[in-house]
Amino acid sequence: MDRAVGINQYGLVAYIEGSLGEFLLKLRQEIVCGCNLRSHVSILPPRPLAGPEDEATRFIQANGRHHAAFQVDLAHIEVFRVSKVIYIALAAGVADLHAMHAELNANALRYVEPFPYHPHITLAQELSEAEHAGALQLCQARWKEYSGPRHFPVETLTFVRNTACGWLDLSEARLEMAGSRL
């Protein structure tokens, strides 16, 4: 099987770099051995495309130029009631993420999502009942111990596609730096 075989599932993310990104990746790997998903916040959660991939790419590129770069501040550990996903809530940058989601959830990227958009940083998902309590305690303890930065810049959006072997970066769009709120 071709490792890059696409699944009709796409997303738009902002990766978290530096020591915060490394901390979050190591925490995810501590919960799920072998997890190699780069730490990120989703602007457009996974979805099928409603049009051609190249149309979606052009739309993202064009709209990225209309948004100023901004900072996201992280808050505390929470759990989604229905899905039981363990995540870090956001303290700042939420309005910017909502505005981008509303604008970019259109054209080839248009999708009616199963849940209202709620920007967050996923730490653990799809855990069994037996695993969940321990994973939640571990996340809370590690987040309390962490002394590094609890914020990151959103300067670049990355359009991604799910493949048979994981998520593949397709293209990037730099946010306009003029008027940046970093």
PDB file of C-alpha atoms in Angstrom:
ATOM      1  CA  MET A   1       0.000   0.000   0.000  1.00  0.00           C
ATOM      2  CA  ASP A   2       1.268   3.487  -0.886  1.00  0.00           C
ATOM      3  CA  ARG A   3       2.101   5.257   2.386  1.00  0.00           C
ATOM      4  CA  ALA A   4       0.761   8.559   1.034  1.00  0.00           C
ATOM      5  CA  VAL A   5      -2.609   7.169  -0.107  1.00  0.00           C
ATOM      6  CA  GLY A   6      -5.065   9.889   0.805  1.00  0.00           C
ATOM      7  CA  ILE A   7      -8.165   9.504   2.858  1.00  0.00           C
ATOM      8  CA  ASN A   8     -10.799  12.141   2.089  1.00  0.00           C
ATOM      9  CA  GLN A   9     -10.152  13.807   5.418  1.00  0.00           C
ATOM     10  CA  TYR A  10      -8.459  17.199   5.638  1.00  0.00           C
ATOM     11  CA  GLY A  11      -7.808  19.799   8.307  1.00  0.00           C
ATOM     12  CA  LEU A  12      -6.212  23.165   8.897  1.00  0.00           C
ATOM     13  CA  VAL A  13      -3.889  23.521  11.882  1.00  0.00           C
ATOM     14  CA  ALA A  14      -1.385  25.843  13.524  1.00  0.00           C
ATOM     15  CA  TYR A  15       1.563  23.859  14.860  1.00  0.00           C
ATOM     16  CA  ILE A  16       2.995  24.581  18.291  1.00  0.00           C
ATOM     17  CA  GLU A  17       6.775  24.859  18.075  1.00  0.00           C
ATOM     18  CA  GLY A  18       9.571  25.231  20.615  1.00  0.00           C
ATOM     19  CA  SER A  19       9.701  23.938  24.163  1.00  0.00           C
ATOM     20  CA  LEU A  20       5.903  24.034  24.582  1.00  0.00           C
ATOM     21  CA  GLY A  21       5.396  21.913  21.453  1.00  0.00           C
ATOM     22  CA  GLU A  22       8.060  19.447  22.592  1.00  0.00           C
ATOM     23  CA  PHE A  23       6.505  19.193  26.068  1.00  0.00           C
ATOM     24  CA  LEU A  24       3.039  18.523  24.602  1.00  0.00           C
ATOM     25  CA  LEU A  25       4.381  15.872  22.197  1.00  0.00           C
ATOM     26  CA  LYS A  26       6.257  14.079  24.996  1.00  0.00           C
ATOM     27  CA  LEU A  27       3.145  14.144  27.178  1.00  0.00           C
ATOM     28  CA  ARG A  28       1.042  12.628  24.373  1.00  0.00           C
ATOM     29  CA  GLN A  29       3.727   9.965  23.852  1.00  0.00           C
ATOM     30  CA  GLU A  30       3.682   9.186  27.567  1.00  0.00           C
ATOM     31  CA  ILE A  31      -0.060   8.518  27.333  1.00  0.00           C
ATOM     32  CA  VAL A  32      -0.056   6.765  23.951  1.00  0.00           C
ATOM     33  CA  CYS A  33       3.236   5.031  23.164  1.00  0.00           C
ATOM     34  CA  GLY A  34       4.394   5.837  19.640  1.00  0.00           C
ATOM     35  CA  CYS A  35       2.157   8.883  19.158  1.00  0.00           C
ATOM     36  CA  ASN A  36       3.931  11.174  16.715  1.00  0.00           C
ATOM     37  CA  LEU A  37       1.249  13.781  16.016  1.00  0.00           C
ATOM     38  CA  ARG A  38       2.780  17.252  16.094  1.00  0.00           C
ATOM     39  CA  SER A  39       1.260  19.483  18.746  1.00  0.00           C
ATOM     40  CA  HIS A  40      -1.265  21.860  17.200  1.00  0.00           C
ATOM     41  CA  VAL A  41      -4.496  23.771  17.487  1.00  0.00           C
ATOM     42  CA  SER A  42      -7.072  23.010  14.799  1.00  0.00           C
ATOM     43  CA  ILE A  43      -8.626  25.878  12.880  1.00  0.00           C
ATOM     44  CA  LEU A  44     -10.644  23.441  10.748  1.00  0.00           C
ATOM     45  CA  PRO A  45     -11.098  20.044  12.437  1.00  0.00           C
ATOM     46  CA  PRO A  46     -10.921  16.930  10.221  1.00  0.00           C
ATOM     47  CA  ARG A  47     -13.418  16.935   7.371  1.00  0.00           C
ATOM     48  CA  PRO A  48     -14.015  15.649   3.858  1.00  0.00           C
ATOM     49  CA  LEU A  49     -13.436  18.205   1.116  1.00  0.00           C
ATOM     50  CA  ALA A  50     -16.463  19.685  -0.632  1.00  0.00           C
ATOM     51  CA  GLY A  51     -14.371  20.568  -3.695  1.00  0.00           C
ATOM     52  CA  PRO A  52     -10.951  20.034  -5.284  1.00  0.00           C
ATOM     53  CA  GLU A  53      -7.825  20.027  -3.098  1.00  0.00           C
ATOM     54  CA  ASP A  54      -6.144  22.753  -5.173  1.00  0.00           C
ATOM     55  CA  GLU A  55      -9.202  24.999  -4.753  1.00  0.00           C
ATOM     56  CA  ALA A  56      -9.020  24.523  -0.978  1.00  0.00           C
ATOM     57  CA  THR A  57      -5.297  25.373  -1.015  1.00  0.00           C
ATOM     58  CA  ARG A  58      -5.861  28.590  -2.995  1.00  0.00           C
ATOM     59  CA  PHE A  59      -8.709  29.596  -0.669  1.00  0.00           C
ATOM     60  CA  ILE A  60      -6.516  29.108   2.425  1.00  0.00           C
ATOM     61  CA  GLN A  61      -3.625  31.050   0.851  1.00  0.00           C
ATOM     62  CA  ALA A  62      -5.854  33.972  -0.125  1.00  0.00           C
ATOM     63  CA  ASN A  63      -7.570  34.194   3.252  1.00  0.00           C
ATOM     64  CA  GLY A  64      -4.368  33.861   5.290  1.00  0.00           C
ATOM     65  CA  ARG A  65      -3.240  37.231   3.967  1.00  0.00           C
ATOM     66  CA  HIS A  66      -6.285  38.870   5.610  1.00  0.00           C
ATOM     67  CA  HIS A  67      -5.493  37.736   9.160  1.00  0.00           C
ATOM     68  CA  ALA A  68      -2.880  39.174  11.486  1.00  0.00           C
ATOM     69  CA  ALA A  69      -0.656  36.805  13.425  1.00  0.00           C
ATOM     70  CA  PHE A  70      -1.754  36.437  17.053  1.00  0.00           C
ATOM     71  CA  GLN A  71      -0.863  34.682  20.294  1.00  0.00           C
ATOM     72  CA  VAL A  72      -2.703  31.808  21.969  1.00  0.00           C
ATOM     73  CA  ASP A  73      -2.429  31.441  25.741  1.00  0.00           C
ATOM     74  CA  LEU A  74      -3.127  28.100  27.396  1.00  0.00           C
ATOM     75  CA  ALA A  75      -5.182  27.648  30.559  1.00  0.00           C
ATOM     76  CA  HIS A  76      -5.920  24.365  32.362  1.00  0.00           C
ATOM     77  CA  ILE A  77      -6.746  20.707  31.663  1.00  0.00           C
ATOM     78  CA  GLU A  78     -10.368  19.874  30.810  1.00  0.00           C
ATOM     79  CA  VAL A  79     -12.357  16.933  29.411  1.00  0.00           C
ATOM     80  CA  PHE A  80     -15.073  17.052  26.750  1.00  0.00           C
ATOM     81  CA  ARG A  81     -18.176  15.541  28.346  1.00  0.00           C
ATOM     82  CA  VAL A  82     -19.385  13.525  25.333  1.00  0.00           C
ATOM     83  CA  SER A  83     -16.147  12.349  23.671  1.00  0.00           C
ATOM     84  CA  LYS A  84     -14.015  12.173  26.852  1.00  0.00           C
ATOM     85  CA  VAL A  85     -11.131  13.875  25.001  1.00  0.00           C
ATOM     86  CA  ILE A  86      -8.587  15.297  27.466  1.00  0.00           C
ATOM     87  CA  TYR A  87      -7.401  18.734  26.377  1.00  0.00           C
ATOM     88  CA  ILE A  88      -5.855  22.031  27.419  1.00  0.00           C
ATOM     89  CA  ALA A  89      -8.325  24.901  27.353  1.00  0.00           C
ATOM     90  CA  LEU A  90      -7.337  28.219  25.831  1.00  0.00           C
ATOM     91  CA  ALA A  91      -7.202  31.470  27.796  1.00  0.00           C
ATOM     92  CA  ALA A  92      -6.504  33.891  24.907  1.00  0.00           C
ATOM     93  CA  GLY A  93      -6.652  33.764  21.128  1.00  0.00           C
ATOM     94  CA  VAL A  94     -10.054  32.055  21.123  1.00  0.00           C
ATOM     95  CA  ALA A  95     -11.847  34.916  19.329  1.00  0.00           C
ATOM     96  CA  ASP A  96      -9.178  34.952  16.585  1.00  0.00           C
ATOM     97  CA  LEU A  97      -9.492  31.184  16.102  1.00  0.00           C
ATOM     98  CA  HIS A  98     -13.302  31.401  15.947  1.00  0.00           C
ATOM     99  CA  ALA A  99     -13.102  34.196  13.363  1.00  0.00           C
ATOM    100  CA  MET A 100     -10.706  32.198  11.200  1.00  0.00           C
ATOM    101  CA  HIS A 101     -12.842  29.065  11.519  1.00  0.00           C
ATOM    102  CA  ALA A 102     -15.982  30.961  10.494  1.00  0.00           C
ATOM    103  CA  GLU A 103     -14.257  32.496   7.472  1.00  0.00           C
ATOM    104  CA  LEU A 104     -12.412  29.372   6.286  1.00  0.00           C
ATOM    105  CA  ASN A 105     -15.263  26.871   6.755  1.00  0.00           C
ATOM    106  CA  ALA A 106     -16.466  27.714   3.240  1.00  0.00           C
ATOM    107  CA  ASN A 107     -16.109  26.760  -0.422  1.00  0.00           C
ATOM    108  CA  ALA A 108     -14.114  23.528  -0.857  1.00  0.00           C
ATOM    109  CA  LEU A 109     -13.558  23.404   2.931  1.00  0.00           C
ATOM    110  CA  ARG A 110     -17.244  23.763   3.882  1.00  0.00           C
ATOM    111  CA  TYR A 111     -18.386  21.102   6.327  1.00  0.00           C
ATOM    112  CA  VAL A 112     -21.181  20.782   8.870  1.00  0.00           C
ATOM    113  CA  GLU A 113     -19.261  19.589  11.916  1.00  0.00           C
ATOM    114  CA  PRO A 114     -20.735  17.100  14.402  1.00  0.00           C
ATOM    115  CA  PHE A 115     -19.830  19.375  17.353  1.00  0.00           C
ATOM    116  CA  PRO A 116     -19.647  23.174  17.687  1.00  0.00           C
ATOM    117  CA  TYR A 117     -16.132  24.497  17.057  1.00  0.00           C
ATOM    118  CA  HIS A 118     -14.238  24.654  20.370  1.00  0.00           C
ATOM    119  CA  PRO A 119     -10.536  25.459  19.906  1.00  0.00           C
ATOM    120  CA  HIS A 120      -8.279  23.487  22.259  1.00  0.00           C
ATOM    121  CA  ILE A 121      -5.066  21.462  22.444  1.00  0.00           C
ATOM    122  CA  THR A 122      -5.805  17.720  22.443  1.00  0.00           C
ATOM    123  CA  LEU A 123      -3.729  15.647  24.852  1.00  0.00           C
ATOM    124  CA  ALA A 124      -5.504  12.261  24.764  1.00  0.00           C
ATOM    125  CA  GLN A 125      -8.469  10.742  22.976  1.00  0.00           C
ATOM    126  CA  GLU A 126     -10.109   7.386  22.298  1.00  0.00           C
ATOM    127  CA  LEU A 127      -8.979   6.008  25.654  1.00  0.00           C
ATOM    128  CA  SER A 128     -10.717   3.094  27.337  1.00  0.00           C
ATOM    129  CA  GLU A 129     -12.599   3.717  30.576  1.00  0.00           C
ATOM    130  CA  ALA A 130      -9.764   1.971  32.421  1.00  0.00           C
ATOM    131  CA  GLU A 131      -7.118   4.252  30.858  1.00  0.00           C
ATOM    132  CA  HIS A 132      -8.982   7.561  31.136  1.00  0.00           C
ATOM    133  CA  ALA A 133      -8.687   8.365  34.863  1.00  0.00           C
ATOM    134  CA  GLY A 134      -4.950   7.641  34.936  1.00  0.00           C
ATOM    135  CA  ALA A 135      -4.333   9.656  31.776  1.00  0.00           C
ATOM    136  CA  LEU A 136      -6.268  12.621  33.165  1.00  0.00           C
ATOM    137  CA  GLN A 137      -4.279  12.537  36.421  1.00  0.00           C
ATOM    138  CA  LEU A 138      -1.010  12.309  34.476  1.00  0.00           C
ATOM    139  CA  CYS A 139      -1.944  15.281  32.269  1.00  0.00           C
ATOM    140  CA  GLN A 140      -2.899  17.386  35.278  1.00  0.00           C
ATOM    141  CA  ALA A 141       0.304  16.507  37.140  1.00  0.00           C
ATOM    142  CA  ARG A 142       2.593  17.158  34.141  1.00  0.00           C
ATOM    143  CA  TRP A 143       0.868  20.458  33.324  1.00  0.00           C
ATOM    144  CA  LYS A 144       1.248  21.584  36.946  1.00  0.00           C
ATOM    145  CA  GLU A 145       4.974  20.654  36.889  1.00  0.00           C
ATOM    146  CA  TYR A 146       5.649  22.331  33.539  1.00  0.00           C
ATOM    147  CA  SER A 147       7.540  25.605  33.982  1.00  0.00           C
ATOM    148  CA  GLY A 148       8.015  26.649  30.354  1.00  0.00           C
ATOM    149  CA  PRO A 149       5.972  29.028  28.211  1.00  0.00           C
ATOM    150  CA  ARG A 150       2.196  28.559  28.200  1.00  0.00           C
ATOM    151  CA  HIS A 151       1.596  30.504  25.011  1.00  0.00           C
ATOM    152  CA  PHE A 152       2.504  30.238  21.340  1.00  0.00           C
ATOM    153  CA  PRO A 153       2.245  32.383  18.217  1.00  0.00           C
ATOM    154  CA  VAL A 154      -0.125  31.575  15.371  1.00  0.00           C
ATOM    155  CA  GLU A 155       1.785  32.834  12.350  1.00  0.00           C
ATOM    156  CA  THR A 156       1.403  29.990   9.855  1.00  0.00           C
ATOM    157  CA  LEU A 157      -1.540  27.755   8.961  1.00  0.00           C
ATOM    158  CA  THR A 158      -0.841  24.267   7.629  1.00  0.00           C
ATOM    159  CA  PHE A 159      -3.312  22.453   5.376  1.00  0.00           C
ATOM    160  CA  VAL A 160      -3.123  18.712   6.148  1.00  0.00           C
ATOM    161  CA  ARG A 161      -4.533  15.467   4.734  1.00  0.00           C
ATOM    162  CA  ASN A 162      -4.994  12.160   6.510  1.00  0.00           C
ATOM    163  CA  THR A 163      -3.201   9.282   4.794  1.00  0.00           C
ATOM    164  CA  ALA A 164      -2.930   5.566   5.441  1.00  0.00           C
ATOM    165  CA  CYS A 165       0.151   6.311   7.580  1.00  0.00           C
ATOM    166  CA  GLY A 166      -0.858   9.507   9.349  1.00  0.00           C
ATOM    167  CA  TRP A 167      -1.274  13.196   8.627  1.00  0.00           C
ATOM    168  CA  LEU A 168       0.607  14.769   5.732  1.00  0.00           C
ATOM    169  CA  ASP A 169       1.356  18.503   5.409  1.00  0.00           C
ATOM    170  CA  LEU A 170       0.084  19.754   2.030  1.00  0.00           C
ATOM    171  CA  SER A 171       0.741  23.496   2.116  1.00  0.00           C
ATOM    172  CA  GLU A 172       1.337  26.461   4.397  1.00  0.00           C
ATOM    173  CA  ALA A 173      -0.161  29.929   4.511  1.00  0.00           C
ATOM    174  CA  ARG A 174       1.600  32.713   6.407  1.00  0.00           C
ATOM    175  CA  LEU A 175      -0.665  35.092   8.273  1.00  0.00           C
ATOM    176  CA  GLU A 176      -0.206  38.754   7.524  1.00  0.00           C
ATOM    177  CA  MET A 177       2.379  40.180   9.929  1.00  0.00           C
ATOM    178  CA  ALA A 178       1.240  43.809   9.606  1.00  0.00           C
ATOM    179  CA  GLY A 179      -1.035  44.505  12.549  1.00  0.00           C
ATOM    180  CA  SER A 180       0.296  41.421  14.318  1.00  0.00           C
ATOM    181  CA  ARG A 181      -0.779  41.063  17.952  1.00  0.00           C
ATOM    182  CA  LEU A 182       2.261  39.100  19.112  1.00  0.00           C
TER     183      LEU A 182
END
